[in-house]
Each structure stands twice: as structure tokens, then as C-alpha cells.
Coordinates of C-alpha atoms in Angstrom, one line a residue:
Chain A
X13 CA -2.0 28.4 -11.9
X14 CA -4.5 25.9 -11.9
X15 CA -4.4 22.1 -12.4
X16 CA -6.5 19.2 -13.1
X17 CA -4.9 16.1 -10.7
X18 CA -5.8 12.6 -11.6
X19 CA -5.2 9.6 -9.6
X20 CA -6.2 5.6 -10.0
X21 CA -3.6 3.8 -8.8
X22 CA -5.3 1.6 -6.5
X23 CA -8.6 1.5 -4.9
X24 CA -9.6 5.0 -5.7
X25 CA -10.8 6.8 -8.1
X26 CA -10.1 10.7 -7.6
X27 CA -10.2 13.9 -9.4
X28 CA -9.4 17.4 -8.0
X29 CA -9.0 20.8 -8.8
X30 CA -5.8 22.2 -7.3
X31 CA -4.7 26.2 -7.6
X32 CA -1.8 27.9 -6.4
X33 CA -1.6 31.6 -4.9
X34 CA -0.1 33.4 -2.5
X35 CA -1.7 31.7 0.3
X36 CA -0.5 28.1 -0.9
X37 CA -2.0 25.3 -2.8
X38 CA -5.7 25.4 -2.0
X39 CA -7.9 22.6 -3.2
X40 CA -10.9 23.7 -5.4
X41 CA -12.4 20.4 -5.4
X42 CA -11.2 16.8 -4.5
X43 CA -13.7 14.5 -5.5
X44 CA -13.0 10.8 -4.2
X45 CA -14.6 8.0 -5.5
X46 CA -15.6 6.4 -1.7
X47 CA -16.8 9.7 -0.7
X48 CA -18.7 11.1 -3.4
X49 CA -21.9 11.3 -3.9
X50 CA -22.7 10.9 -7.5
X51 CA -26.5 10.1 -8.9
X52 CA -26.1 8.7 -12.2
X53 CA -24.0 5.7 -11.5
X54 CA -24.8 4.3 -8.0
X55 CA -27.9 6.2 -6.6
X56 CA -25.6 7.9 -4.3
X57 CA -24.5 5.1 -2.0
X58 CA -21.3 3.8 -3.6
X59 CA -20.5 0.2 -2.7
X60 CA -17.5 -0.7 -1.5
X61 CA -16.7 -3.3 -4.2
X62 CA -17.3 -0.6 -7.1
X63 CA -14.8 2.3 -5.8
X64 CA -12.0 0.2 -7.7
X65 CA -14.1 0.1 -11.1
X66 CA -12.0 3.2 -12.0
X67 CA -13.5 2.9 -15.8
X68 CA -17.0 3.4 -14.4
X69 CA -15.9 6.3 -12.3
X70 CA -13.7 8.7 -14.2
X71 CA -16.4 10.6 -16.2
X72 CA -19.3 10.5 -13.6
X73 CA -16.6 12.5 -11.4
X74 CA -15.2 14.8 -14.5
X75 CA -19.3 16.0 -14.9
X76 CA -19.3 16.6 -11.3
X77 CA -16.1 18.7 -11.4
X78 CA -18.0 21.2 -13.6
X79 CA -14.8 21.7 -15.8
X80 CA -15.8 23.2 -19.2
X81 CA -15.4 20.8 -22.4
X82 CA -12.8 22.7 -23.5
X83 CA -11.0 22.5 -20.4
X84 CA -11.0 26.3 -20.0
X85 CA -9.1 27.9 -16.8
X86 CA -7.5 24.3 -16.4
X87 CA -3.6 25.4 -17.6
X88 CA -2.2 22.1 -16.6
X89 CA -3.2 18.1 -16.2
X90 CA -1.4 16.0 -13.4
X91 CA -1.7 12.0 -13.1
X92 CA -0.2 9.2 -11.1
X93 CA 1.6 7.6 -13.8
X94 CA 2.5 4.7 -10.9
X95 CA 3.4 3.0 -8.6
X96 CA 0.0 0.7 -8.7
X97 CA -1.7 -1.7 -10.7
X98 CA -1.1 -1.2 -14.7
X99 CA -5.2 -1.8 -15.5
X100 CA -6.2 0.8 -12.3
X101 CA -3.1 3.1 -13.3
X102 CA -4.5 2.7 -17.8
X103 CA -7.5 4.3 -16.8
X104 CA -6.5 7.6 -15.5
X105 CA -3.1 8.0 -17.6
X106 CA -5.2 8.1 -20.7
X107 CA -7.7 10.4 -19.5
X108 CA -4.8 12.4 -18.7
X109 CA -3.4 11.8 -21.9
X110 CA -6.4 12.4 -23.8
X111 CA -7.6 15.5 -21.9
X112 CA -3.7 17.1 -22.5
X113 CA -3.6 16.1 -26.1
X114 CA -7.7 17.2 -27.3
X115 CA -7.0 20.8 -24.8
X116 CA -3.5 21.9 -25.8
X117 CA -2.3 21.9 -22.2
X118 CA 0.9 20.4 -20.7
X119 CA 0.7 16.8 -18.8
X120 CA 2.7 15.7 -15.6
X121 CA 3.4 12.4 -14.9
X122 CA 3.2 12.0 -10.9
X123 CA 4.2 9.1 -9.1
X124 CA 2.1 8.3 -5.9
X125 CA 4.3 7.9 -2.8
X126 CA 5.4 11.8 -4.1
X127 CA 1.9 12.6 -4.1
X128 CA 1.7 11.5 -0.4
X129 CA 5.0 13.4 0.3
X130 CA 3.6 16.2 -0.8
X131 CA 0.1 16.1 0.5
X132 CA 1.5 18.5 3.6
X133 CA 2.0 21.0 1.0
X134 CA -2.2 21.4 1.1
X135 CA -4.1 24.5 2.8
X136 CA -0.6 25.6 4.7
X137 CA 1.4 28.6 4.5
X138 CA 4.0 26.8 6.5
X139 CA 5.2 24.1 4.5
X140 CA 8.4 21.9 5.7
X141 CA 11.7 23.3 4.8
X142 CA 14.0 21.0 3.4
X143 CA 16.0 18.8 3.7
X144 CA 12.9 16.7 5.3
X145 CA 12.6 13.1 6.5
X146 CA 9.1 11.8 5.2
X147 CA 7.5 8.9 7.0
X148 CA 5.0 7.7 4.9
X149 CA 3.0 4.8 6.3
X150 CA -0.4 3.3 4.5
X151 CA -1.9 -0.3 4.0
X152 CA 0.7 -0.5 0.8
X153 CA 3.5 1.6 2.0
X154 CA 5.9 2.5 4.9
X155 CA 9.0 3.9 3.9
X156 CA 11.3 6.7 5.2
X157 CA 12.5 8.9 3.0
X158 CA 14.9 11.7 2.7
X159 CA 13.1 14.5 0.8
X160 CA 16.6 16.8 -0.3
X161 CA 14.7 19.1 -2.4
X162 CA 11.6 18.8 -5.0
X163 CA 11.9 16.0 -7.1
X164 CA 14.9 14.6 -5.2
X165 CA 14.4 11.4 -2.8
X166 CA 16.5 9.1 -1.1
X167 CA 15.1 6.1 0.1
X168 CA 16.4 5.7 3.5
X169 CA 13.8 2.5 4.8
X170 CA 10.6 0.1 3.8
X171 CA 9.2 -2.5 5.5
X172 CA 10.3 -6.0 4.6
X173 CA 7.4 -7.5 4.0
X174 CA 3.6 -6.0 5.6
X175 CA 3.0 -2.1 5.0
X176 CA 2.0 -0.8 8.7
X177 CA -1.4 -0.3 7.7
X178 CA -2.1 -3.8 5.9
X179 CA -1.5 -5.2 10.1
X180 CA -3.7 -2.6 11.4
X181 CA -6.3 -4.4 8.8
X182 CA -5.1 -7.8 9.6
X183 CA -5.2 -7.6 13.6
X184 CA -8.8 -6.3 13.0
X185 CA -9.8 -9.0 11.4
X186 CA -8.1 -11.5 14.2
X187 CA -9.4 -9.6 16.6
X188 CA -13.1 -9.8 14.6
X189 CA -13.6 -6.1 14.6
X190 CA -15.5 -4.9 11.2
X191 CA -14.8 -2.3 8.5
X192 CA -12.5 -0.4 7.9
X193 CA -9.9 -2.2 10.6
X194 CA -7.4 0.6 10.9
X195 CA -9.3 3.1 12.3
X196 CA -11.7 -0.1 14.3
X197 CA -8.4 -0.4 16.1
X198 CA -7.7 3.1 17.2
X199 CA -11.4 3.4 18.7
X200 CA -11.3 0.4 21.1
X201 CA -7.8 0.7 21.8
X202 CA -9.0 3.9 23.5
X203 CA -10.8 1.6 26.4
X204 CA -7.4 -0.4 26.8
X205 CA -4.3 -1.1 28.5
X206 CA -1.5 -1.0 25.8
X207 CA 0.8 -2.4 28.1
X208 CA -1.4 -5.4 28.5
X209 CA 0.7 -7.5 26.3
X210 CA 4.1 -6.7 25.6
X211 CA 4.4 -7.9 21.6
X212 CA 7.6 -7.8 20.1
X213 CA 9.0 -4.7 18.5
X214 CA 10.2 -6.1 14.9
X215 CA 13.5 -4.8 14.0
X216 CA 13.7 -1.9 16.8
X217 CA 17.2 -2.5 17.2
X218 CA 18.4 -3.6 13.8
X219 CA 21.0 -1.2 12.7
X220 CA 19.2 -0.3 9.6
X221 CA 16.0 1.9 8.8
X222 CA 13.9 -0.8 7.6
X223 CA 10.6 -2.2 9.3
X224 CA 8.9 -5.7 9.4
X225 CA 5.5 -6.0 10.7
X226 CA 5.1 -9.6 9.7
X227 CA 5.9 -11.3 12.5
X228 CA 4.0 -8.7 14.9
X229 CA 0.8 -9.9 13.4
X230 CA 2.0 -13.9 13.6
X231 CA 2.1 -12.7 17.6
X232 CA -1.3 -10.9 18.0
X233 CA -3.0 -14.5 16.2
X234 CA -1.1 -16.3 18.6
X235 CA -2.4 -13.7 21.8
X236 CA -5.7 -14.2 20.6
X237 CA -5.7 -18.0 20.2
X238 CA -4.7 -18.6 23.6
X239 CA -7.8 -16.0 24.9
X240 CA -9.7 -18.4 23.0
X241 CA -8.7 -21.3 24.0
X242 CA -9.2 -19.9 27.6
X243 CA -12.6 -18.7 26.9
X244 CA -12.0 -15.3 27.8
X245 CA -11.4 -13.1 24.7
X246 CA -14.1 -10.6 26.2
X247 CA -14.5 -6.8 24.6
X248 CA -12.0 -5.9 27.3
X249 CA -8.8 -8.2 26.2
X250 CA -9.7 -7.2 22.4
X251 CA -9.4 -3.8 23.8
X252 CA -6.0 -4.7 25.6
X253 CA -4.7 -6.5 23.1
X254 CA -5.6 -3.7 20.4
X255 CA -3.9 -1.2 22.4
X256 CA -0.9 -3.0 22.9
X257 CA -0.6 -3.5 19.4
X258 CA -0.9 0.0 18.3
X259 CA 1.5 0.7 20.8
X260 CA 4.2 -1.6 19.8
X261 CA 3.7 -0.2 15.5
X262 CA 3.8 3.5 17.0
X263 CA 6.9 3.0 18.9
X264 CA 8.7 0.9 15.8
X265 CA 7.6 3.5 13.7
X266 CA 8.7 6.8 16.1
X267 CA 11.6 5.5 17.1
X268 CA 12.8 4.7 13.4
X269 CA 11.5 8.0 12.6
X270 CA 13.7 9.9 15.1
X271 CA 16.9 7.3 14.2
X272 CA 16.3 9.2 10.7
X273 CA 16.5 12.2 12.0
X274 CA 19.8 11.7 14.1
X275 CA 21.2 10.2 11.0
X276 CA 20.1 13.0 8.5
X277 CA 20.1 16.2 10.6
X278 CA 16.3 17.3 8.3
X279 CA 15.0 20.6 9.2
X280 CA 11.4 19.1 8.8
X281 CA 9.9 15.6 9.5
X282 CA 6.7 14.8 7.1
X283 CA 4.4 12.1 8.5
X284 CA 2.1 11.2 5.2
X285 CA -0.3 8.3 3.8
X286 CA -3.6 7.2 5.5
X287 CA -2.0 5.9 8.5
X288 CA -1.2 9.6 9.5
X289 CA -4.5 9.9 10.5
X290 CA -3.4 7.5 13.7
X291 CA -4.0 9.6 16.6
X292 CA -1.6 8.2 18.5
X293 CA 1.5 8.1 16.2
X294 CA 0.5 11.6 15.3
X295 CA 0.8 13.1 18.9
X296 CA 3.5 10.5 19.3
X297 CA 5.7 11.7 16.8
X298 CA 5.2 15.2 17.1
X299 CA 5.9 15.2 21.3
X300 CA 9.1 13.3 20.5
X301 CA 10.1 15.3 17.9
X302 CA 9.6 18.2 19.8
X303 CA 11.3 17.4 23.1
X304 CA 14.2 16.5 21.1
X305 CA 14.6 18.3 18.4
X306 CA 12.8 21.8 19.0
X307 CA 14.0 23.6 15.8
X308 CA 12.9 20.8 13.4
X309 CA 9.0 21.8 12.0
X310 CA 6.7 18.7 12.3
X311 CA 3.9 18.4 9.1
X312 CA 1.1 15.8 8.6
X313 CA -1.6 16.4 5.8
X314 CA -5.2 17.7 7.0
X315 CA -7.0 14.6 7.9
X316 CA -8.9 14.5 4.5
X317 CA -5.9 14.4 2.3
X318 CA -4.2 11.3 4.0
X319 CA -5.9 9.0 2.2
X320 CA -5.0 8.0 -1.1
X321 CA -7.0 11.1 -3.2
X322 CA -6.0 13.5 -6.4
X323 CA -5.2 16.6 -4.5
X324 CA -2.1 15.7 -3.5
X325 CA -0.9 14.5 -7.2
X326 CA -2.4 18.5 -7.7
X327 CA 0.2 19.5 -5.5
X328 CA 2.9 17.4 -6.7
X329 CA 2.2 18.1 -10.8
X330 CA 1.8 22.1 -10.1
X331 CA 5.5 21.9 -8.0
X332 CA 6.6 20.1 -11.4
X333 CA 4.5 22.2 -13.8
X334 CA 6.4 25.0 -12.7
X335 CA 9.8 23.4 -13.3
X336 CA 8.8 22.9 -17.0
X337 CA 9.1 18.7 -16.2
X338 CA 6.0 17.8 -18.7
X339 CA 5.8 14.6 -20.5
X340 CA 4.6 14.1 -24.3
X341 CA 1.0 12.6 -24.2
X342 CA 1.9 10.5 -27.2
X343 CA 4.0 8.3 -25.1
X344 CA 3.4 8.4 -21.8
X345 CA 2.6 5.2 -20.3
X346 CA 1.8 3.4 -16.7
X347 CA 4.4 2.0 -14.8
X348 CA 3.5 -0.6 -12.0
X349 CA 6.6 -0.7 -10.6
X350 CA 7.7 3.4 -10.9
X351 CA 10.8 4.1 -8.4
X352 CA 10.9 7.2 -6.1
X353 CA 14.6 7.8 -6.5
X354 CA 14.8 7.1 -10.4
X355 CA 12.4 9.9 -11.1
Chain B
X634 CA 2.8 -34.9 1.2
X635 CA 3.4 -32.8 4.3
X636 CA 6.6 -30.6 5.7
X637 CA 6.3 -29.0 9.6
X638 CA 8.6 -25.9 9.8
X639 CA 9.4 -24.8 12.8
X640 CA 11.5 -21.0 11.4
X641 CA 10.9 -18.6 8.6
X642 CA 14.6 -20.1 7.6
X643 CA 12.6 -23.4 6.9
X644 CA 9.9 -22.1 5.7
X645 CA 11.9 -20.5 2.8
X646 CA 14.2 -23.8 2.5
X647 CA 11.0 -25.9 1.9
X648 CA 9.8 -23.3 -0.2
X649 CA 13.5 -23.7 -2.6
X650 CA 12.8 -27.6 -3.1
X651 CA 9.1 -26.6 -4.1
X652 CA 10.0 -24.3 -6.4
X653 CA 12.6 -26.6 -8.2
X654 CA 9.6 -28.8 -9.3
X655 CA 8.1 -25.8 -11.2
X656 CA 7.6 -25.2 -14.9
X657 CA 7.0 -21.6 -16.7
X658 CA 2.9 -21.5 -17.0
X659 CA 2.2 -23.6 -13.5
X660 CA -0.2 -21.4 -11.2
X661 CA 0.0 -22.2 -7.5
X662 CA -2.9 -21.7 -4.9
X663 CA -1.8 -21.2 -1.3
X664 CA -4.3 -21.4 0.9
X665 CA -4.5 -20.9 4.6
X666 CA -5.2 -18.4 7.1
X667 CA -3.5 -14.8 8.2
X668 CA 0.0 -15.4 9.6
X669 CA 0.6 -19.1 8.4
X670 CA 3.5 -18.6 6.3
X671 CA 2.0 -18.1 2.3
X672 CA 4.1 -14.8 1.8
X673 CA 7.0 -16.1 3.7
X674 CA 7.1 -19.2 1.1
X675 CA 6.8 -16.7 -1.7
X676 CA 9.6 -15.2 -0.3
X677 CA 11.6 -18.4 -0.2
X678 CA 10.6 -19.0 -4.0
X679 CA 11.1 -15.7 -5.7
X680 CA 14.9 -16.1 -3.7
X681 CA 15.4 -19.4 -5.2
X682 CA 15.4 -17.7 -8.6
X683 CA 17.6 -15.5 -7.9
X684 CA 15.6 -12.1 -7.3
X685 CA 17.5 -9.8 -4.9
X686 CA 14.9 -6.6 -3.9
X687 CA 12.3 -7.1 -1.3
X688 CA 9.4 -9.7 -1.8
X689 CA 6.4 -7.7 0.3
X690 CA 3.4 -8.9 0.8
X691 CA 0.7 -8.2 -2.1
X692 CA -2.4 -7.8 0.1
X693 CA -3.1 -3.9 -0.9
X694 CA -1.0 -3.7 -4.1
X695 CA -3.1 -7.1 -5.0
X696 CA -0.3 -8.0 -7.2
X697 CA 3.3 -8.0 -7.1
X698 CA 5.7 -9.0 -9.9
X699 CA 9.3 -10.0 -9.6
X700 CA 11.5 -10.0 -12.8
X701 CA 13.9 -12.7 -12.9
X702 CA 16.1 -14.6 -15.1
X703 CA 16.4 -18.1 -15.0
X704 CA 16.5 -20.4 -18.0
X705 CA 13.4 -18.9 -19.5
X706 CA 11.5 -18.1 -16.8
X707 CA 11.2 -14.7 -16.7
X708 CA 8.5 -13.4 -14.3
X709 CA 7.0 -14.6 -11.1
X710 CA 3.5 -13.1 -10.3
X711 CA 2.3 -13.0 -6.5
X712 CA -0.8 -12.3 -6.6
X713 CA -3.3 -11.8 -3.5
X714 CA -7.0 -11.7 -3.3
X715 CA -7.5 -11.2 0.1
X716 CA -9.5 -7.7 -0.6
X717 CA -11.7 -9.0 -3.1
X718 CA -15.0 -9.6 -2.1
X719 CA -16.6 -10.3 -5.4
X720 CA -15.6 -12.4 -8.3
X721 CA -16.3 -9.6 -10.5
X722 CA -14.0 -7.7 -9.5
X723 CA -11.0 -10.1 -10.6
X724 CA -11.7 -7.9 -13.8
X725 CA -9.6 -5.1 -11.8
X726 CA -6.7 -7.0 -11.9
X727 CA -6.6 -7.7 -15.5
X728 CA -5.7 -11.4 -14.7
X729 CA -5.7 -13.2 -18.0
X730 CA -3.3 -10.8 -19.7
X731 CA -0.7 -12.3 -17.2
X732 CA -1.4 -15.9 -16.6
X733 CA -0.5 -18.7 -18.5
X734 CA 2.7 -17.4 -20.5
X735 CA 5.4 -20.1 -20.6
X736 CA 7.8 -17.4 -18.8
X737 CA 6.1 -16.7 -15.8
X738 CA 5.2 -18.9 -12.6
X739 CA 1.9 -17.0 -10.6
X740 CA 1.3 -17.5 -6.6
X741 CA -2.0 -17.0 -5.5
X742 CA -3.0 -16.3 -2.3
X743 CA -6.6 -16.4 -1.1
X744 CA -7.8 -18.2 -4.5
X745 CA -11.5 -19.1 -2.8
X746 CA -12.3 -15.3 -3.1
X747 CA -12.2 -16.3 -7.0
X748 CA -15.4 -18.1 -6.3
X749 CA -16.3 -18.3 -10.1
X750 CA -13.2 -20.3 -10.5
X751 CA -11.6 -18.0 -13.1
X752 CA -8.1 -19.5 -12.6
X753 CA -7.3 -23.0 -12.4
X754 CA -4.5 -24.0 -10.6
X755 CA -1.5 -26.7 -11.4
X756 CA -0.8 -26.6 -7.5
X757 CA -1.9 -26.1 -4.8
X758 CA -0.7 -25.9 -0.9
X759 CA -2.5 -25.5 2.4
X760 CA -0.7 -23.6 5.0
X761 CA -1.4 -23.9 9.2
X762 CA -0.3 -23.4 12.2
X763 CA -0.3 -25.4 15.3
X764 CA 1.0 -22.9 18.0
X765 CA 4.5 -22.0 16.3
X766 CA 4.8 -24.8 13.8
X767 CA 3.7 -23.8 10.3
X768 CA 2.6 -27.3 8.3
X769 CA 2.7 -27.1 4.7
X770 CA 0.7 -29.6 3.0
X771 CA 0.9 -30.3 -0.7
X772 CA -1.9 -31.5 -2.9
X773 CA -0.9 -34.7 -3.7
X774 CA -2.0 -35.5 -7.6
X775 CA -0.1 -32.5 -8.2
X776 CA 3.2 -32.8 -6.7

């Protein structure tokens, strides 16, 4: 079976080509809006403050999909119905809707955080077992989540107020590093001490599975000001400082993880989203996991699939294809605020 | 005229007597720099009227909406343009569909990115810090 995935809910503007066989669910073509290289539009070089002019995007990236115009071999269309904003989310549920209704073929209405969850389902013939606990951390999202089966999702904790990855951007920019923060972070935390500075741990002990990175980031601005105001917030205190932050979000979000897992009993844990691509909360989690609970499988999505992209809506819409759960093009419509448990 | 907080308790307290000054259509700018307290006062706000669920910040989703009911305001927008580099890309956010109505009260935070001056505001607050005391300042003709 193969589907055509469309996703727009933010900053991207993807498209991909997702099949299933015996080997799994292999990605034909994932086109991303940052990454592509399209000629007509944008000479190749995409600017950073197009990739959200979804409208611009869309049919540029179906011509380089190379799908025939009467969607031949496609036997299914997938889109991220929501969470995200309504005039991002418009564009690609009515190409979804329009390509379903003019083809004949069934539509699936995906929503994102799903999408995420089930980007470890990509290029594996080992995917988790369920039930799973799903960490899913990106600059708009960190959440744990209790993944019983397909389709059925218990939220079990979300940050309070800044996603993990939105303070990865934010120290950045205290710390004056340039684009993209996150990963800026990562890099010169490598040259430094990360116990340094010993920030605070928001919420470590609260009783509860939530997270709150808010006042984390209030701490690092205060850090830095005082290195100012001594004159001696040289490359190697960033570093420190850097360091020490990543530590303190790695350990928040580990040791919540794991408190999950004692809670739960999963027989998987899913790290997902684009902070996944952290180095150190990957190895992180995965050692914990390990040296405490060696039967339970750890899964994080191939590094190109944990940012936001269509393959993983693929994933999701051919798990929900299969189950028959199609919507009626006539009416679907985006939702801005679509829940993960109400689906 | 100018509050100092000194907790995120306070912040949200002078946040409750701000928002009882508020009328359905009024757009508030909050100005000031990472970490000064513009979320938290949202917080405070959307609480006031009665909303329950999580207020988050809106930095990636660039806009949040929180349903409430109270008298007939019905909506209040927080909106963030923090990632927009470009006043043409306000377009994104599809802006004037939601501002304006007589039920809903919009917070924007980071309003200079909307250097073509798009949206006018009926408020507007500056945020700082001094060490650990947040100051919130009010524009005066407007409050």
C-alpha cells in the first residue's frame, strides 16, 4: 500500500511518499520544504522566511514528487488535519481534500504529535511493542504520553508553559549564538563543563509528570548578565554555561521519562520530535533505560525524520488506512486546537 | 504607571487588576525582553477569566487561543511574533480574521517585529528586569 502524506502545520511545508511491505514503512520520497531544492520558485536556495509560505510551496513540491495527474499507484492520501495554525493547516487539508475527492481515493485525517509518535515506525523492522511511553519533545511540544495501542493515547505530562526546544532557541539567543539555536547549543556545549553552573531542575521533584522550562531560561539570562557585568562572558563560560544547561533539560526530561516508566510498566519508550536529535538526551535516555529496565526496547526516529516532515503523517495515515478510519473530503476541516486523546 | 513584582504570584495578581480594565476588541502589546514576565502576565489574565487548561507560551505555535466565557467575551488570542523576521509574513498568521471582534481581547508579544504596523494597539506594557524584580510599566494615555 502506498500513500501520499501531507503536512503544513507549522513552519513546514512537506510532502512524501510512504509504502508499506514486508520490511516496514519505507519512505519513497520526503520532500521538505527547508531542504528541498526546487528551481522554479526560489532558484534553489530557499530563504528561511519563505519555508512557512505553505501556498507557495505545495505544488512546486507535488511536480517534484513525480506523482501522475491522476494520482495513479497513490491508493491513499494522509494530512495533518491539526494541531497548528488554521491558515498553515487550510493549505494542506484542501489539497488533501481536493486530491482525495478529483482521484477517488480514501483521505486520513492525521494529527501531528501522532505523526511524531509514530515517526519510529520509519525504515525499522523492529518497531516498539506496546504499551509504550512516548517522549516527544520539539520547540512546540514536550509531552509524555502513554501510547496503549494505535490510535489510543493517554496524556500522562506537558510542559507548563516553554516546550524544551523553544529554551534550547532562547538560551542561544542569550548566549548570542546564531541559527538554528538548538543544535548551536549542542556543538559548544561539547567544549564545556556542564557542571559549571548548577541551574535549577524545574519541577524534578513535583509529584506529577509535567515539565516547566520557563524559569530555567529566567536563570541562564540571569547567569549570563552577571558574566557581563563582570566582563568575562568569554567563548569558554558560553561553553560552560551551554553545557550546564543542556544538562539540567536532559536530566528533567530523563528522569521524568523513567518516572513514566515506573508508573506505567511500557514494554517500549519512544523518544520523538526534533529535540530527539540531542545527542546527549538520546545516549542519555537510552543508557538509563537500559541499566534499568533491560527488557524494555528504546526507539528514536532516524535523524531525518525528527523534524517536523510528511513521512511520519505517511506512517500514521497507512496504520489508519488499514483500520478503514477515512474521513469524507466534503467535510473535513482543520482544527488548531486537535486533542491527542479525543481522537 | 508602574508595578515592581518581586514572584510569578505577583506577576499574575497585577496581571488580574489589568485585565479588569479590558473591553472585548482592545489589543495589548507587551513588550520586553526574554524572561521578563509577558507570558507569565498572560497567564495571570487568561486565569482571571476563568480559563482552566494550560496557558503555554506561543513562541513556535505563534498563536494560542483560550476559549472563555465571561459576559461576552469569548476568546482571548496570545499571539507571539518572536519568529517573524519579516512583516510579510504576518500574512501566515492570518491576523485580521481574528482581531478586532467585540468578543475577543488579543496579547501580542514582540509587536516591533510588525514593523509595517499592521496592528494598532489599545495598550500597551513594557516588561524588565532588574536582577529578580520584573517592573511592569503601563503606557499611560492608555490606562
Amino acid at each position: 500500500m502506498r500513500i501520499l502524506s501531507i503536512e503544513t502545520s507549522c513552519d513546514e511545508t512537506s510532502l512524501a511518499i510512504v509504502a508499506q511491505n514486508e520490511a516496514g514503512f519505507m519512505v519513497e520520497k520526503n520532500l521538505v520544504s527547508s531542504q528541498a531544492t526546487i528551481h522554479a520558485q526560489y532558484g534553489g536556495v530557499v530563504p528561511e522566511v519563505a519555508a512557512r509560505e505553505h501556498a507557495a510551496w505545495i505544488f512546486p513540491l507535488m511536480q517534484e514528487l513525480e506523482i501522475p495527474h491522476d494520482g495513479k499507484r497513490i491508493d491513499a492520501i494522509a494530512v495533518t488535519a491539526g494541531p497548528g495554525l488554521v491558515p498553515a493547516l487550510r493549505i494542506g487539508v484542501e489539497l488533501g481534500k481536493v486530491l482525495a475527492w478529483s482521484w477517488h481515493k480514501p483521505l486520513v485525517a492525521v494529527n501531528h504529535l501522532e505523526g511524531h509518535l509514530y515517526s519510529v515506525w520509519l525504515e525499522t523492522p523492529h518497531p516498539p511493542v506496546f504499551p509504550a511511553v512516548c517522549l516527544l519533545v520539539s520547540g512546540g511540544h514536550t509531552e509524555l504520553i502513554l501510547m496503549k495501542n494505535h490510535g489510543e493515547y493517554q496524556l500522562l505530562g506537558m510542559t507548563r508553559d516553554d516546550a524544551a526546544g523553544e529554551a534550547f532557541d532562547k538560551v542561544a539567543k542569550l548566549l548570542e549564538l546564531p541559527y538554528p539555536g538548538g543544535p548551536m547549543i549542542s556543538k559548544i556545549a561539547l567544549e564545556g563543563d556542564s557542571t559549571m553552573i548548577d541551574f535549577p531542575r524545574p519541577m524534578f521533584d513535583s509529584p506529577n509528570l509535567d515539565f516547566s522550562f520557563s524559569g530555567l531560561k529566567t536563570a541562564v539570562r540571569l547567569c549570563v548578565e552577571e558574566f557581563q557585568h563582570q566582563g568575562t562572558l568569554d567563548p569558554s563560560v558560553r561553553a560552560g554555561i551551554a553545557a550546564s544547561f543542556q544538562q539540567a533539560v536532559v536530566d528533567v526530561l530523563v528522569h521524568k521519562t523513567l518516572k513514566a516508566v515506573q508508573q506505567t510498566h511500557p514494554k517500549s519508550v519512544i523518544l520523538s520530535g526534533g529535540v530527539s536529535a540531542n545527542r546527549l538526551l538520546r545516549e542519555t535516555l537510552r543508557e538509563k533505560l537500559s541499566m534499568l529496565h533491560s527488557d524494555i526496547t528504546f526507539h528514536s526516529p532516524p535523524l531525518a525524520f525528527t523534524g517536523d516532515n510528511a513521512a511520519m503523517i505517511g506512517v500514521a495515515g497507512l496504520i489508519k488506512a488499514k483500520r478503514k478510519e477515512f474521513v469524507d473530503p466534503l467535510s473535513l476541516h482543520a482544527d488548531p486546537n486537535m486533542s491527542l486523546t479525543s481522537l | 504607571m508602574m508595578y515592581q513584582t518581586h514572584s510569578e504570584q505577583e506577576t499574575k495578581q497585577a496581571a488580574a487588576q489589568f485585565a479588569a480594565t479590558l473591553h472585548g476588541g482592545d489589543v495589548v502589546f507587551l513588550r520586553g525582553e526574554l524572561g521578563t514576565g509577558k507570558t507569565t502576565f498572560v497567564r495571570g489574565v487568561v486565569e482571571y477569566f476563568g480559563f482552566e487548561g494550560m496557558v503555554r507560551s506561543p513562541t513556535f505555535t505563534l498563536m494560542n487561543r483560550y476559549p472563555i466565557n465571561h459576559g461576552s467575551l469569548k476568546t482571548i488570542l496570545h499571539v507571539d511574533l518572536y519568529r517573524i523576521e519579516n512583516s510579510s509574513e504576518l500574512n501566515t498568521l492570518a491576523l485580521e480574521e481574528e482581531l478586532g471582534h467585540s468578543d475577543t481581547i488579543a496579547f501580542i508579544e514582540w509587536p516591533e517585529k510588525d514593523t509595517q504596523h499592521f496592528v494598532t494597539p489599545t495598550h500597551q506594557i513594557q516588561f524588565s528586569c532588574v536582577g529578580t524584580v520584573h517592573e511592569i510599566q503601563y503606557e499611560k494615555e492608555t490606562i
